[in-house]
Structure formats: C-alpha cells, structure tokens
Coordinates of C-alpha atoms in Angstrom, one line a residue:
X14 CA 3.2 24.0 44.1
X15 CA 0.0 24.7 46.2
X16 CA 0.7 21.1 48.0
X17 CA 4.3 21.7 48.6
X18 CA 3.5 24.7 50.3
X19 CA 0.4 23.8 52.3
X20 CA 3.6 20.8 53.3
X21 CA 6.1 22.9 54.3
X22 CA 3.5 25.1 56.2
X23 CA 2.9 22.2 58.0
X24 CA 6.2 21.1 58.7
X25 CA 6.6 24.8 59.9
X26 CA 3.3 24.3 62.3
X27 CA 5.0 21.2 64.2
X28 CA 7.8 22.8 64.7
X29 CA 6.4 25.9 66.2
X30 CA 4.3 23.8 68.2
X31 CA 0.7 24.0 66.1
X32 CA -0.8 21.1 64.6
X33 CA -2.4 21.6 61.1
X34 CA -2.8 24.5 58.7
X35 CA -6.5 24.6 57.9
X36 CA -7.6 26.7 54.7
X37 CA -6.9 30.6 55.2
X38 CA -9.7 31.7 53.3
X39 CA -11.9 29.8 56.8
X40 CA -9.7 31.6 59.4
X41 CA -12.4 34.8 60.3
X42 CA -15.5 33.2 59.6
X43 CA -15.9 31.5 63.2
X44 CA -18.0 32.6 66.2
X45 CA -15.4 31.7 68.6
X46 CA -14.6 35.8 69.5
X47 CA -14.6 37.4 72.9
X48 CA -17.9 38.2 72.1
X49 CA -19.3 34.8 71.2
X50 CA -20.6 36.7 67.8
X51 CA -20.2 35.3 64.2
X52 CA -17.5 38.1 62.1
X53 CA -18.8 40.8 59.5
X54 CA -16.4 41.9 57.2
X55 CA -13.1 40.4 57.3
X56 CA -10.0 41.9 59.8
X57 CA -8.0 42.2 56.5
X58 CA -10.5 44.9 55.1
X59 CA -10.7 46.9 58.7
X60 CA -8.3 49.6 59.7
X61 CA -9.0 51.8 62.2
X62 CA -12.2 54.0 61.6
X63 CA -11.4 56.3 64.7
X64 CA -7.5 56.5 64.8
X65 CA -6.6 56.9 60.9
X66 CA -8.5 60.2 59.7
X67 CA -7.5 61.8 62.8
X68 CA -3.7 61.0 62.6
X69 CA -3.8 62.0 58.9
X70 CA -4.9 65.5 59.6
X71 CA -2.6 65.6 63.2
X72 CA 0.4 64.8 60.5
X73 CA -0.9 67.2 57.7
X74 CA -1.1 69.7 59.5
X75 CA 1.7 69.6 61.3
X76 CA 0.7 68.7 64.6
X77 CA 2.3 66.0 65.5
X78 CA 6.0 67.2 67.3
X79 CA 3.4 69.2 69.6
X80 CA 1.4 66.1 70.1
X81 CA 5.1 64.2 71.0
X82 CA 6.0 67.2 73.5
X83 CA 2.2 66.9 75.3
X84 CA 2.1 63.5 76.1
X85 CA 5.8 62.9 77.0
X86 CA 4.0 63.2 80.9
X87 CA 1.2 61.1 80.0
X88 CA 2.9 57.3 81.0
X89 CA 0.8 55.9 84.0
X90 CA -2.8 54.7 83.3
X91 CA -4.0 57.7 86.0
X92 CA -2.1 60.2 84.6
X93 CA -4.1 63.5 83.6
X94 CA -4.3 63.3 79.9
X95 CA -2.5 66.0 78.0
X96 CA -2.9 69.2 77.7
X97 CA -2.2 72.1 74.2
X98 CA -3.1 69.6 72.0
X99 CA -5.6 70.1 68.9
X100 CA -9.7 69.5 70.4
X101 CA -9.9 66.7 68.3
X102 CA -6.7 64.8 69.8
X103 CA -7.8 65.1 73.3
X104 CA -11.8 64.1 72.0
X105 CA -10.1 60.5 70.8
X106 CA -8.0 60.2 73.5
X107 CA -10.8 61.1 76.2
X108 CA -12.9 58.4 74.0
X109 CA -10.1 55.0 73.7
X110 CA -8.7 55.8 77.2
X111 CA -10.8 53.2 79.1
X112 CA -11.1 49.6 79.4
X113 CA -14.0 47.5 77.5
X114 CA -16.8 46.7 79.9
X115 CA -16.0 42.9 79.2
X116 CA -12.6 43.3 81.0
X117 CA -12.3 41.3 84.2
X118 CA -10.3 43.1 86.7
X119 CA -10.0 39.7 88.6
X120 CA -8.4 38.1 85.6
X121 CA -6.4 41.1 84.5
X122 CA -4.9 40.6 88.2
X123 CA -4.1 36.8 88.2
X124 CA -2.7 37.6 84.4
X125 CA -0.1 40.5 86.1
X126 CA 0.8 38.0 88.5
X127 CA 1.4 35.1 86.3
X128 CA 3.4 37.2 84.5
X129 CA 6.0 38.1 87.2
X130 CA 6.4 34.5 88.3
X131 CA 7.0 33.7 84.3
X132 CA 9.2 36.4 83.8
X133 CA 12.6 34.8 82.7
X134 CA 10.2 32.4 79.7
X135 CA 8.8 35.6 79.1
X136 CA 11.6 37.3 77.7
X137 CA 13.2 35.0 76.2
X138 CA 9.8 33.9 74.4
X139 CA 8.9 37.6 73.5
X140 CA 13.0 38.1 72.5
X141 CA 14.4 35.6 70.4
X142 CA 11.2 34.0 69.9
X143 CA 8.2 36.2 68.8
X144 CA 11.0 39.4 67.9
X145 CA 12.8 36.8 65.4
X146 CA 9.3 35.4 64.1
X147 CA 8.4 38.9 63.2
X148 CA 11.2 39.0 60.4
X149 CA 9.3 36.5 58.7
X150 CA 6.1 37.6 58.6
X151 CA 6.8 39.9 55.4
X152 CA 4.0 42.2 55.8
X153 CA 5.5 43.3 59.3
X154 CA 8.9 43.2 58.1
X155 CA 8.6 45.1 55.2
X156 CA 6.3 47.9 57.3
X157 CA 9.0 48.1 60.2
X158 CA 12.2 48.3 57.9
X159 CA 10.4 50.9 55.5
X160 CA 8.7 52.9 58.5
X161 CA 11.0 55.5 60.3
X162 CA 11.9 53.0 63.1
X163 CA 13.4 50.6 60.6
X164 CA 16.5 53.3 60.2
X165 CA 17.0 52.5 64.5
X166 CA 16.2 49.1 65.1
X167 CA 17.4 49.6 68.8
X168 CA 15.0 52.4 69.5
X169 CA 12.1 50.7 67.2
X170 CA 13.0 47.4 69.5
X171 CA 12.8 49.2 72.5
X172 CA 9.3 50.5 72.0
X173 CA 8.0 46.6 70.9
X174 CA 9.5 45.8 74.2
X175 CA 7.4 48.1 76.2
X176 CA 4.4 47.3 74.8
X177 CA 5.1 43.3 76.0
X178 CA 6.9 44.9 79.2
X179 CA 4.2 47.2 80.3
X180 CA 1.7 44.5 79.5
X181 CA 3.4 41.7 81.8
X182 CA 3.9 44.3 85.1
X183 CA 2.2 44.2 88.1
X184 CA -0.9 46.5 87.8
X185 CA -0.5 46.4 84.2
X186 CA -4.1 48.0 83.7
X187 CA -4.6 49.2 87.2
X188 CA -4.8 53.4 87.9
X189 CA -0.9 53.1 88.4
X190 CA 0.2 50.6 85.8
X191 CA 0.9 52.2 82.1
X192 CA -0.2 49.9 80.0
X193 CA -3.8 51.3 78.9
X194 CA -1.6 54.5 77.9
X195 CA 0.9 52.2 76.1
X196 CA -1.7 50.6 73.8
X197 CA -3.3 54.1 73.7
X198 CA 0.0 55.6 72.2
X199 CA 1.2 52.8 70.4
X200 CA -2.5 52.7 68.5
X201 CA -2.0 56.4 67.4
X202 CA 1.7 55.0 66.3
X203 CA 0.0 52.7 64.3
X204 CA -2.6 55.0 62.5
X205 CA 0.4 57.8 61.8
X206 CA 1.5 54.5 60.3
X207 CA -0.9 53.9 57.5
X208 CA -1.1 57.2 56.5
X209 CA 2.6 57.5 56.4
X210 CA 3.8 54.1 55.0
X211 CA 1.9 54.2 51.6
X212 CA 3.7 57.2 50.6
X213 CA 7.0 55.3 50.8
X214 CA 8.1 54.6 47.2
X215 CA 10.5 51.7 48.8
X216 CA 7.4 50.2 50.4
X217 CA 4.8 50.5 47.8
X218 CA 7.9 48.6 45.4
X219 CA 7.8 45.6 47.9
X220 CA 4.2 45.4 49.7
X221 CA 1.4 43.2 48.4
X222 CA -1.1 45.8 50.7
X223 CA -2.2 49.4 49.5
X224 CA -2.5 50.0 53.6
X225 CA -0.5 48.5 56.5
X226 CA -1.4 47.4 59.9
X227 CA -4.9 46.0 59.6
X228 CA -6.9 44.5 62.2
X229 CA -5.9 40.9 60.6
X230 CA -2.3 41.9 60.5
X231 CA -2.6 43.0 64.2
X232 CA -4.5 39.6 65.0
X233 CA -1.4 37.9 62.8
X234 CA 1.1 39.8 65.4
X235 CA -1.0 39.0 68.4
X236 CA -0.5 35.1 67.3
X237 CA 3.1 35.5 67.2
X238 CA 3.6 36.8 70.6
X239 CA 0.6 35.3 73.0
X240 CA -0.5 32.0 71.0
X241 CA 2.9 31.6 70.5
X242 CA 4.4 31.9 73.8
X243 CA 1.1 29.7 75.5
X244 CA 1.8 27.1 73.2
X245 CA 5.7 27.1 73.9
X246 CA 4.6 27.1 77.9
X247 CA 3.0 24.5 77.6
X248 CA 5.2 22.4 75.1
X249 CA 8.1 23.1 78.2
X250 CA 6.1 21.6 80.4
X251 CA 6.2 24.4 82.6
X252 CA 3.3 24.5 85.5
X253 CA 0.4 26.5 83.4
X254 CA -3.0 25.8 85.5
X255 CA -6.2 26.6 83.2
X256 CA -7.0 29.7 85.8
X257 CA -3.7 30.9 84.6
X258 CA -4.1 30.4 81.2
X259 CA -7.3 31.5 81.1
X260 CA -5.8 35.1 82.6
X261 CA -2.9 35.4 80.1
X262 CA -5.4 35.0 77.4
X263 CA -7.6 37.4 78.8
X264 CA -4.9 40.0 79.0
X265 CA -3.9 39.8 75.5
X266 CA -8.2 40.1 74.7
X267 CA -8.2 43.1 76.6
X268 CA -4.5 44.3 74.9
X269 CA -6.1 43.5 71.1
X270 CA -8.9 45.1 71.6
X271 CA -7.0 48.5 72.9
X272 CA -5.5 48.8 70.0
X273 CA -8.5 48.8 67.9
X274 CA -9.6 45.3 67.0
X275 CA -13.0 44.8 66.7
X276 CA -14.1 42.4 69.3
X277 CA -15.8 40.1 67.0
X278 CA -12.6 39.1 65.5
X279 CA -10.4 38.6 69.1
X280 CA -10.5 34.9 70.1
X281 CA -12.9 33.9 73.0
X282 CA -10.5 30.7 73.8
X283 CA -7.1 29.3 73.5
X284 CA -8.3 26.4 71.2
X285 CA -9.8 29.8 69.0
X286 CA -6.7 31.1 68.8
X287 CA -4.7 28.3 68.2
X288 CA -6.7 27.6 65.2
X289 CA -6.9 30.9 64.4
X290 CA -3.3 31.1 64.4
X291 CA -2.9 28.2 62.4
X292 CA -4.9 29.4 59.5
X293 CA -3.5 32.9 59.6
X294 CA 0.0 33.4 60.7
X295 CA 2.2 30.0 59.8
X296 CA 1.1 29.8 56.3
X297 CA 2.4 33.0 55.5
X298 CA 5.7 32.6 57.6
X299 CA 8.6 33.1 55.0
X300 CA 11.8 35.0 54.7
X301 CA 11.9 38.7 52.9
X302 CA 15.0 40.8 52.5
X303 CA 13.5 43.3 55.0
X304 CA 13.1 40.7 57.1
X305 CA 16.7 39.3 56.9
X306 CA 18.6 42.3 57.3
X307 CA 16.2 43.0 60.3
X308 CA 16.8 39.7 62.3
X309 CA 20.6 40.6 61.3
X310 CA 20.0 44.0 62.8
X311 CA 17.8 42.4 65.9
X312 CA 20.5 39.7 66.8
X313 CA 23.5 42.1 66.7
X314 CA 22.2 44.0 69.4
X315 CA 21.2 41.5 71.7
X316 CA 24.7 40.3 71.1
X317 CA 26.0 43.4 72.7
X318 CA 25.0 42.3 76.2
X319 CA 27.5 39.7 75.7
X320 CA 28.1 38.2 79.4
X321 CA 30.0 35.3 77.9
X322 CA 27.4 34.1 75.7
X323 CA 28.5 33.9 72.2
X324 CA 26.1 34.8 69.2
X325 CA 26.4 31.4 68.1
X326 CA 24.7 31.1 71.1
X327 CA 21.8 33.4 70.5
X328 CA 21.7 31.9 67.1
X329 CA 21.0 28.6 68.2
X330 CA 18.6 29.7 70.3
X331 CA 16.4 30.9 68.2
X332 CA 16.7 27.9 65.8
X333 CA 15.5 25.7 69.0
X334 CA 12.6 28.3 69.8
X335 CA 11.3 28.7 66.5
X336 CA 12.8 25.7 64.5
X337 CA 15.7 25.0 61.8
X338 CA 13.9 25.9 58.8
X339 CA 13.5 29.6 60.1
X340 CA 17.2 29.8 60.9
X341 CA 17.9 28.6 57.8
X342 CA 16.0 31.3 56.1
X343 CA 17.5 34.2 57.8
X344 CA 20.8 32.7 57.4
X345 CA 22.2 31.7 60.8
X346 CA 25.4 30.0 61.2
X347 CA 25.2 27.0 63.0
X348 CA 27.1 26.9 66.2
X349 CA 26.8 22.9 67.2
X350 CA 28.4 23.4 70.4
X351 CA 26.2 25.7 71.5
X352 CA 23.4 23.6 70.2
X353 CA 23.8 21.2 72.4
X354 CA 24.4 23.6 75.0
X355 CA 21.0 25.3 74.6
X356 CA 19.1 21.6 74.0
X357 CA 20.5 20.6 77.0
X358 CA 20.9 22.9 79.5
X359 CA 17.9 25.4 78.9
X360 CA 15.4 21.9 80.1
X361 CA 17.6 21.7 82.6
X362 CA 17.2 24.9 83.6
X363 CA 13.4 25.3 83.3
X364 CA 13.5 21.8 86.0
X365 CA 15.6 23.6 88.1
X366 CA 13.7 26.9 88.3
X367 CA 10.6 24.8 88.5
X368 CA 11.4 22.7 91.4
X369 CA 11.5 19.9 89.7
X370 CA 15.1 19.2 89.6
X371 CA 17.7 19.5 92.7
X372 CA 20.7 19.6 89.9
X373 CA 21.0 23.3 89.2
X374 CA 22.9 23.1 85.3
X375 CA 26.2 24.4 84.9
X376 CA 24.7 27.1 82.6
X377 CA 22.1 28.1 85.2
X378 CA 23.8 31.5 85.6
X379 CA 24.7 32.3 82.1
X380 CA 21.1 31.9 81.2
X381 CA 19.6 33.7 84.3
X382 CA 22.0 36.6 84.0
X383 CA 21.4 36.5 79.7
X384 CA 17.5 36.7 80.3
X385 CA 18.0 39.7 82.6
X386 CA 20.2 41.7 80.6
X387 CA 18.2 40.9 77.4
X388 CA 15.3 42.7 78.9
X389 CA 17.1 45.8 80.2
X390 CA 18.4 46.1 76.5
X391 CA 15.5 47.0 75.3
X392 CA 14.3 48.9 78.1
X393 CA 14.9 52.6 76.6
X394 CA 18.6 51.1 75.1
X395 CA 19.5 50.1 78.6
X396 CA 19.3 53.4 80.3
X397 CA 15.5 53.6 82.0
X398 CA 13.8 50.1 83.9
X399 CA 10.4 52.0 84.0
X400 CA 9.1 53.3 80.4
X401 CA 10.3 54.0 76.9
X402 CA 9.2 57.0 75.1
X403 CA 6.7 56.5 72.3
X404 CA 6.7 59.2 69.8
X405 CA 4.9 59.6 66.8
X406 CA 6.8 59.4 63.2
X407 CA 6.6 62.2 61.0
X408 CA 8.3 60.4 57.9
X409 CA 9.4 57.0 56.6
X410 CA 12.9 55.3 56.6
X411 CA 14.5 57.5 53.8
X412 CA 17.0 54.4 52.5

C-alpha cells in the first residue's frame, strides 16, 4: 500500500510538473531557507507565538466587531494604523507592520512588474489552478469549509483573491501599495482561526490536527500558489529570465514570512522549493468531501461570468492545469470538445500573446475576455477593482 501510494504520488508530481516525491519525514531538515540556516523544530509544530494568544483574548472578550469597524480605513501600506482598538492590538500591529530587513526593495520592484506583464497566466494559474488544488489538500479544505467563510465561498474566494491580487500590483509593498496591510490582516484572520476552528464539533470529527494553519500548512499553501505557478511558467515556455524568477520568488519570501513563518523554514531558492514542494505538498494531494463540494462550490461561481464559455469548459481546464487524476477526484464531467479546445488553443494563445506566433487563435478573445472577468469576480463579488474587505470571524460555519 505504501508503494502504491509513494506511485500514484509520483504520477501526480509529473503531472503537476515536479519530478520525484522524496521522503516527507526529510522535507524541513534542509539549510536551503532565506536565511541560509539549518531548521529547529519542525513548521508542523509552529503556530504563531505572537498572533494566537492575542486573537484568543481579542475574541473572548468580545473585541473583535470593534477591531473589524477600526481597521475598515486601514488598506494602503501608508495608511495610519487604527485607532479605539484594545493597547495590546495596536502593540502587535505597530510590531508585524514592517518589512524584514532581508527584503530587497529592488527585487520587490522587478517582482511587481513581472507581475503586470504576467497578469492574464496569473489568474488563470492562481484561479483554476492553485484555487482548485486547494480542494485537495484536506487540511485546507476541511479548515475553509468548516471555518465561517466555508458557509460564503464567494466572499471567502474573494478575500484569497486579494491576498494573490494585492501581492501581484504595482507597488505591492511600497507606502502606497496594500499588500503589507493584507498579509498583516489576513495573519490576524489566521490566528482568530486556530482559536476558533478547534471548537467546531464538525471539524474536530474530520481533522487529523488538534490546531489548523501551521507554519508547514502555510509553507504547503505557499507551494500551491508560487512553486506551482513558476513551475507551470516555465513548463509553457513562457519568457521567465532568472532576474525575473529570482523576483517572483523573492516576493513570495517576503509574502511567507509576513504572515508569520519563521524564516528558517522559507526556501532560499527555486530548486529549495521545488523540493520542498515535492516532499510536502503532492504526497498529501487527495480528494475529501469538504474538498469536493468546495471545488463544486468554487467552479459554479466562476461559471457565472459565462461570456460564452461553457463549464465544460472551465472543467477541462482545470483537468489540463492540474492533470486528469485531480478532475477525476472531484468529479468533473468530461467535456471532449472543449478539451481539445483548451489543448489547443490556450498554446496558441500563450504564442500569440508572446510574440511568438503571427496566428492570433480563434479563441484568442474568449480566453482574454474569460481571464479578465475571472479576476473581477473575485474582486469584492464583482463590485470594487481596488480592495476586498477582510474581517475577522467570530464563529465557525454552523452546518
């Protein structure tokens, strides 16, 4: 049984564009971190020693819907933090707010930048790609569908979306960007989290965790968005020089560690965090019934953009972004003709956007139009291009 699943985590690997699974138990003890230092304790057994007693006693006693009304204003990274909230809120907040001293503006720059001229891969990677892939990692499955935003995937998807969104702007981490505020907020988010979560009789039933969100299941997420989308880059062919790569990465270093990883445990390269990935996330990709009825839940709304394209459509592309075998496990019908549509065309596309192809595909506008309205979606459901509220759950998804 153990070799039929160290095969069909394999498999799984090639298809998502990673080659090998090496032994889990060997994934954190490497010196490859943004540091350069060898790990301590393991990111499984780390939480968040600033974030979660504070958040337990903001949500005992009752502080939280006056935390929610104070930071409403607080969005770009110069914004004056808020005001009327308890001393020991503002204390954190006055203490996280920053960027590590390792943070290379430069890079941080040539990252934003990259981003914008990536946008349309972007989206559909972080979309259909990494936002399907979540519903197969059970841990994250189970702790979205059994938190409060499981009970409004539209709203929970929205605030995933700025997180990625925010990240990939222009200025991202400058005075006038609002990503440092984003990781700020969505790090209390996650800390409310852990104290919340584990009093959910539905989640305790299904979890194999006492507490959610640790640092190894944010480093697990992190694979499935960056590592992810570099390899997938890269496997398109798509014009990636090393600078550029080298700036993504250091982006998602700088992201990681905002949200509370310890810095010995954030990849210091690519090929760390490929391997990293490879111990870590593939092996433990499988389908749950959180997960199921939350791809379900994910996929109808994107279908209600519409535009023509067909949820066969959207179906298919996922299979092609994150293989068969997922697709299978989260029950998608097959749709060949827009199989061949999307194996086609979508190369085609990529050439043409590229410049490497004077054939623009038939599909060229479906797909440009798709990737734009998929974006705006999730953008505060559609009505706001600039920021979607975070707010801070007081309770768990009741049913």
């Amino acid at each position: 049984m153990k070799n039929l699943s160290r095969r069909k985590a394999l498999s799984l690997g090639v298809a998502l564009g990673l080659v090998g699974v090496a032994n889990p138990g060997q994934a954190w003890a490497s010196t490859g971190s943004v540091t350069g230092a060898a790990a301590g304790t393991g990111p499984e057994w780390i939480w968040d020693d600033a974030a979660d007693p504070l958040m337990a006693s903001m949500l005992d006693n009752g502080h939280v819907p006056a935390i929610n009304t104070a930071w409403a204003s607080w969005v770009n990274n110069n914004d004056p933090l808020p005001t009327g909230v308890p001393a020991d809120f503002a204390a954190h907040l006055r203490q996280v707010n920053r960027l590590p001293s390792w943070a290379d503006p430069a890079k941080l720059a040539r990252a934003a930048d990259f981003n914008r001229r990536r946008d349309t891969y972007l989206f559909m990677l972080y979309g259909l790609g990494s936002g399907i892939m979540s519903t197969v990692i059970p841990r994250e499955a189970k702790s979205v569908y059994w938190s409060a935003g499981g009970a409004d995937m539209q709203d929970r998807a929205a605030k995933t979306f700025t997180f990625g969104y925010d990240l990939s702007q222009l200025g991202a981490f400058e005075p006038t960007g609002q990503f440092v505020v984003t990781a700020n907020k969505t790090r209390v988010v996650h800390a409310a989290v852990r104290h919340l979560l584990p009093q959910s009789p539905h989640w305790r039933a299904v979890a194999d965790e006492t507490v959610p969100i640790s640092a190894a299941d944010i480093l697990v997420t992190f694979h499935s968005l960056g590592t992810y989308v570099y390899r997938k880059l890269l496997d398109w062919k798509i014009p990636f020089p090393a600078a550029d790569q080298e700036a993504f990465l250091h982006s998602w270093q700088v992201a990681v560690h905002l949200l509370g990883v310890p810095d010995e445990h954030i990849p210091q390269t690519w090929a760390a965090a490929e391997k990293q990935s490879a111990q870590v996330l593939t092996p433990i990709l499988t389908p749950s019934t959180e997960g199921i009825a939350l791809a379900e839940d994910l996929l109808g709304l994107t279908a209600q953009i519409d535009l023509g394209v067909t949820r066969g459509f959207l179906n298919e592309f996922v299979r092609y972004v994150l293989s068969d075998e997922v697709g299978d496990w989260l029950g998608l019908k097959r749709d060949y003709a827009s199989a061949a549509l999307v194996r086609t065309a979508w190369p085609a596309f990529i050439l043409f956007r590229e410049g490497l192809s004077p054939v623009m595909p038939g599909a060229f506008y479906v797909f440009d139009q798709f990737v734009r309205a998929l974006g705006m979606l999730f953008l505060n459901k559609g009505s706001s291009g600039t920021t979607t509220p975070i707010t801070i759950p007081t309770g768990n998804r009741a049913s």
